[in-house]
XYZ file of N, CA and C in Angstrom:
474
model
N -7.894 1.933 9.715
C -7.896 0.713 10.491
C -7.078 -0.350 9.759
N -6.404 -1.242 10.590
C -5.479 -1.919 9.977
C -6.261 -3.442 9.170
N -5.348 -4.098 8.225
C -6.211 -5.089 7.904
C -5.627 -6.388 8.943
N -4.763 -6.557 9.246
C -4.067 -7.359 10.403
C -4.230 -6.969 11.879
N -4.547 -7.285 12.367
C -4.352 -6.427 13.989
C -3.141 -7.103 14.325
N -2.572 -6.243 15.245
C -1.080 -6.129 16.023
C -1.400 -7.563 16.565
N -2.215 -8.377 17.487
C -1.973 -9.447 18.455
C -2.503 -10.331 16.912
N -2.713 -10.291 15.963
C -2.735 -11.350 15.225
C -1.187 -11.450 14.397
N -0.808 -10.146 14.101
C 0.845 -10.511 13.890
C 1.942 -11.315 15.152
N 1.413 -10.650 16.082
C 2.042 -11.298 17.513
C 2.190 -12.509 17.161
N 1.111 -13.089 17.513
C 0.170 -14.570 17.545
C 1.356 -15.416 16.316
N 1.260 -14.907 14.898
C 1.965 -15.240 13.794
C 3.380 -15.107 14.121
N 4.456 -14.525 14.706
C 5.603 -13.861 15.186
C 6.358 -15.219 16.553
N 5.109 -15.402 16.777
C 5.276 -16.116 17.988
C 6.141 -15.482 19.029
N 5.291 -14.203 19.507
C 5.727 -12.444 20.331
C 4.409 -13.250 21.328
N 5.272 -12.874 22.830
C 4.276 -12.964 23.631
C 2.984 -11.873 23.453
N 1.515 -11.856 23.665
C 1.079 -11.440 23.385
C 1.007 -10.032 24.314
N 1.628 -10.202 25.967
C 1.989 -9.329 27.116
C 3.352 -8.511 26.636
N 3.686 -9.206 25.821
C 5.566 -8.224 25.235
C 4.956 -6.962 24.787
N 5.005 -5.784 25.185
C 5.262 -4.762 24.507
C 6.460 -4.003 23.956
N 7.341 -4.633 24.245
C 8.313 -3.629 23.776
C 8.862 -3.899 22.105
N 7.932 -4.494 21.351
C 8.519 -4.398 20.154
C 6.881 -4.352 19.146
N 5.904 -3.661 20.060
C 4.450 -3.546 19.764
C 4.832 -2.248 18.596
N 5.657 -1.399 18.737
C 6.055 -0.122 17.560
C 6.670 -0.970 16.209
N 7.693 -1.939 16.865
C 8.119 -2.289 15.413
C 7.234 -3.239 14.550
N 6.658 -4.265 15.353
C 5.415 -4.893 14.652
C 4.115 -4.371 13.563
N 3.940 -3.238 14.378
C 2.899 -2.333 13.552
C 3.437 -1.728 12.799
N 4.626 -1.450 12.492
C 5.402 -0.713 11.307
C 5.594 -1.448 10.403
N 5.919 -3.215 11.080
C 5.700 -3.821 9.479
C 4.405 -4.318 9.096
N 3.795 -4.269 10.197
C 2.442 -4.336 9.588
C 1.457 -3.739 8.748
N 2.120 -2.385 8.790
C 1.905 -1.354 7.740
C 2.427 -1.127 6.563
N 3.814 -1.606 6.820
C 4.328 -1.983 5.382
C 4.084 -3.187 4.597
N 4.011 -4.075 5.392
C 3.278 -5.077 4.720
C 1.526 -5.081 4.028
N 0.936 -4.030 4.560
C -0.201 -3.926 4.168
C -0.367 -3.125 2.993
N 0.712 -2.364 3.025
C 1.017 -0.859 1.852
C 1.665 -1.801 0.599
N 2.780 -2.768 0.707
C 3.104 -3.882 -0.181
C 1.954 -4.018 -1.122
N 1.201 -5.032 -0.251
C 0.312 -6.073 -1.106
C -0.764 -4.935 -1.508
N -0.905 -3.544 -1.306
C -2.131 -2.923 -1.882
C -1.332 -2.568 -3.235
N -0.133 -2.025 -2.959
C 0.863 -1.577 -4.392
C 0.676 -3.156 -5.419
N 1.173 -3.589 -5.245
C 1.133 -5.336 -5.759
C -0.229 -5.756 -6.540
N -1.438 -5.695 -5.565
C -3.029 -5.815 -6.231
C -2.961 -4.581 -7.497
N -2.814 -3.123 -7.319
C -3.218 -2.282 -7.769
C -4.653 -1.999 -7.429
N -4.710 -1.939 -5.980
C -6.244 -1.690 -5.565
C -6.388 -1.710 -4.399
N -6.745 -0.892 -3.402
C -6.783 -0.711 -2.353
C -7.972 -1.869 -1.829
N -7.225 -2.027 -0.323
C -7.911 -3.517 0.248
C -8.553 -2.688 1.462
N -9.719 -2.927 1.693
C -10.772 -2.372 3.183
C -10.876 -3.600 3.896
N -11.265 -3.050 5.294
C -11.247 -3.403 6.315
C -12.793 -4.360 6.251
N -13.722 -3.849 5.648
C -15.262 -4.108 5.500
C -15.970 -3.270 3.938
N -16.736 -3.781 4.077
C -17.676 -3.301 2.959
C -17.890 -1.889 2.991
N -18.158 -1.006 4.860
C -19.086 0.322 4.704
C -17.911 1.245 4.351
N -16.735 0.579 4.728
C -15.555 1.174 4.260
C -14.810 1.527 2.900
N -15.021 0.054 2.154
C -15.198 0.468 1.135
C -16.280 1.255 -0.119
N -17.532 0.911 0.218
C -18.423 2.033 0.576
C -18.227 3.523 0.116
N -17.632 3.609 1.083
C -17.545 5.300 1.790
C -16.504 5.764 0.852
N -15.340 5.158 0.728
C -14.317 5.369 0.067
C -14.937 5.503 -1.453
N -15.868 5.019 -2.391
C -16.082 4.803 -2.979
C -16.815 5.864 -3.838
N -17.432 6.290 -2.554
C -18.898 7.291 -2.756
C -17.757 8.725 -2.553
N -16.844 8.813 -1.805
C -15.745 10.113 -1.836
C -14.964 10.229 -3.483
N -14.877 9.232 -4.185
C -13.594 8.850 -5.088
C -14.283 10.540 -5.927
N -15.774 10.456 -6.601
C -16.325 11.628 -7.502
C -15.884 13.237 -6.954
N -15.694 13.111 -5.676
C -15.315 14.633 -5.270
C -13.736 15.017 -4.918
N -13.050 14.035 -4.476
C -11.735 14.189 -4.981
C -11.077 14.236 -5.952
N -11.591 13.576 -6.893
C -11.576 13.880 -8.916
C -11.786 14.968 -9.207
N -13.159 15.697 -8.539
C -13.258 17.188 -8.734
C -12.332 18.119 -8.020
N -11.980 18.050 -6.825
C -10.989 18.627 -6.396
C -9.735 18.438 -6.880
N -9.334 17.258 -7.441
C -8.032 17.390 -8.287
C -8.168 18.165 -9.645
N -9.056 18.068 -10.480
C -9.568 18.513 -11.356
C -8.808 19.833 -10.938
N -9.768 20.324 -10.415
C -9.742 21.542 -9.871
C -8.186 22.775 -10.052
N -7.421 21.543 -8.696
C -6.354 21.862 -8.871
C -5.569 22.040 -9.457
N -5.960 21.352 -10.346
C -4.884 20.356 -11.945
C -5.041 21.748 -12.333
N -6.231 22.551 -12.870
C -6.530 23.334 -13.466
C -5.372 25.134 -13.054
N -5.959 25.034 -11.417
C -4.796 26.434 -11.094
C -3.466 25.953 -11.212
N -3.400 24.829 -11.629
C -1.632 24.723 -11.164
C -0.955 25.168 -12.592
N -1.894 24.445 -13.381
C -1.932 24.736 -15.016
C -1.594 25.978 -15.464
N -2.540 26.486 -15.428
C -2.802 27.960 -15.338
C -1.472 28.688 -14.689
N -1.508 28.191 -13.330
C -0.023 29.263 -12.642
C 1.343 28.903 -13.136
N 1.410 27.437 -14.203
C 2.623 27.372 -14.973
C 2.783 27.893 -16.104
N 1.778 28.544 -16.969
C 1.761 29.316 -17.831
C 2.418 30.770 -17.322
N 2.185 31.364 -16.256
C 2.617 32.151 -16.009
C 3.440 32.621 -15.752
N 4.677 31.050 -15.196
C 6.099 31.436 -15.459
C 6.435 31.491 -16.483
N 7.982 32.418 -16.480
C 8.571 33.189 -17.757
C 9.791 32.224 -18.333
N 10.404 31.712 -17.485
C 11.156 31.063 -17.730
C 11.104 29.140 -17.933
N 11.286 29.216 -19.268
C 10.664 27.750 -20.279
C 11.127 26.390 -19.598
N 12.022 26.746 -18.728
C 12.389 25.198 -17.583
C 11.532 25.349 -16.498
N 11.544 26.028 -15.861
C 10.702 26.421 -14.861
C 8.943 26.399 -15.015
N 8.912 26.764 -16.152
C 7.778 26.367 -16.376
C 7.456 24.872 -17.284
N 8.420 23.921 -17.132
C 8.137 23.083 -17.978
C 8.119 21.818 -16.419
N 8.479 22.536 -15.486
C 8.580 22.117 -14.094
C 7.588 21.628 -13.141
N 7.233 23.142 -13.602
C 5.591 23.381 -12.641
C 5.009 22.441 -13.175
N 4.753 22.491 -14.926
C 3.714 21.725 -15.802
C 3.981 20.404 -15.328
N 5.357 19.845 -15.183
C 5.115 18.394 -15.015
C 5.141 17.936 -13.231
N 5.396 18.816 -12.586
C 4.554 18.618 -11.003
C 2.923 18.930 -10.882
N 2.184 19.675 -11.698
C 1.175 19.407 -11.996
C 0.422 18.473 -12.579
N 1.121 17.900 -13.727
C 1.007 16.347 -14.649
C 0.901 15.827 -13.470
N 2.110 14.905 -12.850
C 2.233 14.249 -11.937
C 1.062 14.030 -10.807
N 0.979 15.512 -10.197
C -0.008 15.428 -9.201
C -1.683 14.535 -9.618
N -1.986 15.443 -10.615
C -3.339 15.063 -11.321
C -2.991 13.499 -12.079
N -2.222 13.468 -12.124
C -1.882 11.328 -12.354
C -2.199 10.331 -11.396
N -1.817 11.177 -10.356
C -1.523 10.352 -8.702
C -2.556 10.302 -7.816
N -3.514 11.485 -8.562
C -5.595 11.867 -7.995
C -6.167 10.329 -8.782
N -5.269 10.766 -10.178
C -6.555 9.834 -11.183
C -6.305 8.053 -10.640
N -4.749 8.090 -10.216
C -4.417 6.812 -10.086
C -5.125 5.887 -8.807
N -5.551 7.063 -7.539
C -5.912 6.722 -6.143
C -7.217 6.237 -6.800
N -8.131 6.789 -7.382
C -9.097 7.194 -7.800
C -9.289 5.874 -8.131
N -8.379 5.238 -9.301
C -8.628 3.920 -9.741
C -8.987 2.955 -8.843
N -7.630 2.922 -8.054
C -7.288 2.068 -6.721
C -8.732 2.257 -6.132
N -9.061 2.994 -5.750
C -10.456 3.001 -4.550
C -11.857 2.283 -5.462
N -11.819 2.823 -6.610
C -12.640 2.026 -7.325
C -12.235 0.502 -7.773
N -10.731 0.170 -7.944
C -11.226 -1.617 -7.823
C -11.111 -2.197 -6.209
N -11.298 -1.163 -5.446
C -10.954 -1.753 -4.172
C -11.811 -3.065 -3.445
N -11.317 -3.418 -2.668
C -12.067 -4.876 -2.254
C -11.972 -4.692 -0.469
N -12.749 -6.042 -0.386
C -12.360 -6.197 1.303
C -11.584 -7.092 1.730
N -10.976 -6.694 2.319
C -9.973 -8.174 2.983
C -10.832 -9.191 3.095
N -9.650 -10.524 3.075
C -10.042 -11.864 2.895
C -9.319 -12.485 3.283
N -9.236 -13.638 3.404
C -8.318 -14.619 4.283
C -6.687 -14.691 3.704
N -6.933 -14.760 2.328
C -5.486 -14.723 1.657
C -4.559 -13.480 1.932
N -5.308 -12.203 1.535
C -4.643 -11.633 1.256
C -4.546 -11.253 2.832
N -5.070 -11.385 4.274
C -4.691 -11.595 5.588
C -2.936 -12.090 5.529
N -3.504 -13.266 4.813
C -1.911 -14.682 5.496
C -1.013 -13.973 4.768
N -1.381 -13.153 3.522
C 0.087 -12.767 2.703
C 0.872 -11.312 3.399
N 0.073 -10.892 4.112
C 0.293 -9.445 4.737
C 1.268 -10.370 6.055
N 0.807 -11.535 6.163
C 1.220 -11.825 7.846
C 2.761 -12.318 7.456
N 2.476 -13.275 6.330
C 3.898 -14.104 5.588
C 4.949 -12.721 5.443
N 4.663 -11.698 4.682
C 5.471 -10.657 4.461
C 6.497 -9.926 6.198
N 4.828 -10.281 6.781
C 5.667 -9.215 8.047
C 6.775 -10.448 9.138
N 6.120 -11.803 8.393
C 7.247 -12.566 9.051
C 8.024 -12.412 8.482
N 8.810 -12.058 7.079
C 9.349 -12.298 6.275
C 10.826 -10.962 6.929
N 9.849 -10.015 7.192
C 10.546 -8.854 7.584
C 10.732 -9.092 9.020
N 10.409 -9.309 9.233
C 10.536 -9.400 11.487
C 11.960 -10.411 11.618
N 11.935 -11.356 10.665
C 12.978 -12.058 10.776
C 14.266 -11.925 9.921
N 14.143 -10.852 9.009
C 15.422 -10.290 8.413
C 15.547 -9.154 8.706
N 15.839 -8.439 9.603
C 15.366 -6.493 9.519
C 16.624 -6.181 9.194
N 17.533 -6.597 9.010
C 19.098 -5.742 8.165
C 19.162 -5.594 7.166
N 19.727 -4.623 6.126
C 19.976 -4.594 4.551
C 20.996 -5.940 4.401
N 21.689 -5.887 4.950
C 23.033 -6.849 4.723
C 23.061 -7.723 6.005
N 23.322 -9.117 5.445
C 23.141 -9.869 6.562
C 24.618 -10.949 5.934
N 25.349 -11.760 7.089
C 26.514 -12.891 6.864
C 25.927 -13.611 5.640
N 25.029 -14.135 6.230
C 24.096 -15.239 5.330
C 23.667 -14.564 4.068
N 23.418 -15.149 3.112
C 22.436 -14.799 1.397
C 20.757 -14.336 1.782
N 20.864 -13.066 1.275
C 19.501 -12.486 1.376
C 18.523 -13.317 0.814
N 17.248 -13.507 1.998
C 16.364 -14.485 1.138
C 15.592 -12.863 0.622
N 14.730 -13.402 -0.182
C 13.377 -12.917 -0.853
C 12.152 -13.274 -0.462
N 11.648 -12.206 -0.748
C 10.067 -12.721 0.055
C 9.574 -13.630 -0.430
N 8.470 -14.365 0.539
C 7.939 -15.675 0.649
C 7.482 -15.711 -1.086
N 7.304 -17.007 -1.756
C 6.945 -17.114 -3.082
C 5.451 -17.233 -2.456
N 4.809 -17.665 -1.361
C 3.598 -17.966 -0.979
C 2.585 -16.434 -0.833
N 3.498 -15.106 -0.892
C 2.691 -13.963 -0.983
C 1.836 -13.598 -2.223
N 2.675 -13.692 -3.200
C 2.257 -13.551 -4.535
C 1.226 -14.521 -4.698
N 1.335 -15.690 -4.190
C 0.809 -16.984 -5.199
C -0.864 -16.587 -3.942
N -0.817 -15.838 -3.202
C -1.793 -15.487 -2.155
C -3.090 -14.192 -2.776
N -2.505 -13.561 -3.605
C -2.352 -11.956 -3.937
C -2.642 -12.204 -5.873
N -2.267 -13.433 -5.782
C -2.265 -13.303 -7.519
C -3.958 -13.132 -7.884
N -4.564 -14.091 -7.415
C -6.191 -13.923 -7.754
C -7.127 -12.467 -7.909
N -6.171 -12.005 -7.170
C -7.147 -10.375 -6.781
C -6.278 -9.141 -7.708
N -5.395 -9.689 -8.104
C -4.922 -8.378 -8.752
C -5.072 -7.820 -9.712
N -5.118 -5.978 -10.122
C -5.844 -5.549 -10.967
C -4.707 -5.026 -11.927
N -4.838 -5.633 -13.194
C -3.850 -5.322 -14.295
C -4.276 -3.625 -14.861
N -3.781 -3.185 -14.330
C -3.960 -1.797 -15.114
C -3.880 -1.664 -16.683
């Protein structure tokens, strides 16, 4: 579930709220904007409490299932013969079991949305709705300084 809803980006966009025809691209940055500021915190942001919750109470059995995995992948890189190839596997296995332990973190400092980090998801997707080219005549702005300064309170220094 999203932490913005589509007619509250609208609303922010100043998109009729009856316009559908740009209801796909809205929610795409609304998703990127939401995926932003969770990378940014270092901690995944919920919708509500039972959500985070739930997420919370899952984090111990996906640890074991990475575990797990970490373990055959381990194991099946020993078994290649050849010392690149197996130095391959080993570090797509590293990697993987990094990226379990790292979610893992994230879900454990996770929080619930809040008003800030709302307006900074909304600032971002204005930010994007109104530049969508790599290259533009004009000097590329940068995102709003008001996201960060939105986002700074909650973030988790690894």
């Amino acid at each position: 579930m999203s932490l913005v809803t589509l007619d509250a980006a609208k609303i922010h966009l100043r998109v009729e709220a009856d316009a559908t025809y740009e209801d796909d691209l809205i929610q795409a940055l609304v998703n990127a904007a939401e995926l932003s500021a969770s990378a940014w915190l270092n901690r995944l942001v919920f919708v509500d409490q039972s959500a985070l919750n739930a997420a919370i109470a899952a984090t111990p059995a996906a640890l074991t299932a990475a575990t797990a995995a970490y373990v055959a992948a381990s194991a099946a890189a020993d078994l290649v013969t050849d010392e690149i190839e197996q130095d391959i596997a080993q570090a797509a296995a590293d990697t993987t079991y990094a990226n379990a332990q790292a979610a893992a973190r994230a879900t454990n400092y996770g929080m619930v949305v809040n008003d800030s980090i709302k307006s900074a998801v909304l600032l971002t997707v204005g930010h994007l709705y109104a530049n969508r080219e790599a290259t533009t005549p004009r000097q590329l702005a940068d995102l709003p300084v008001g996201v960060q300064f939105l986002l700074q309170p909650f973030r988790v220094y690894p």
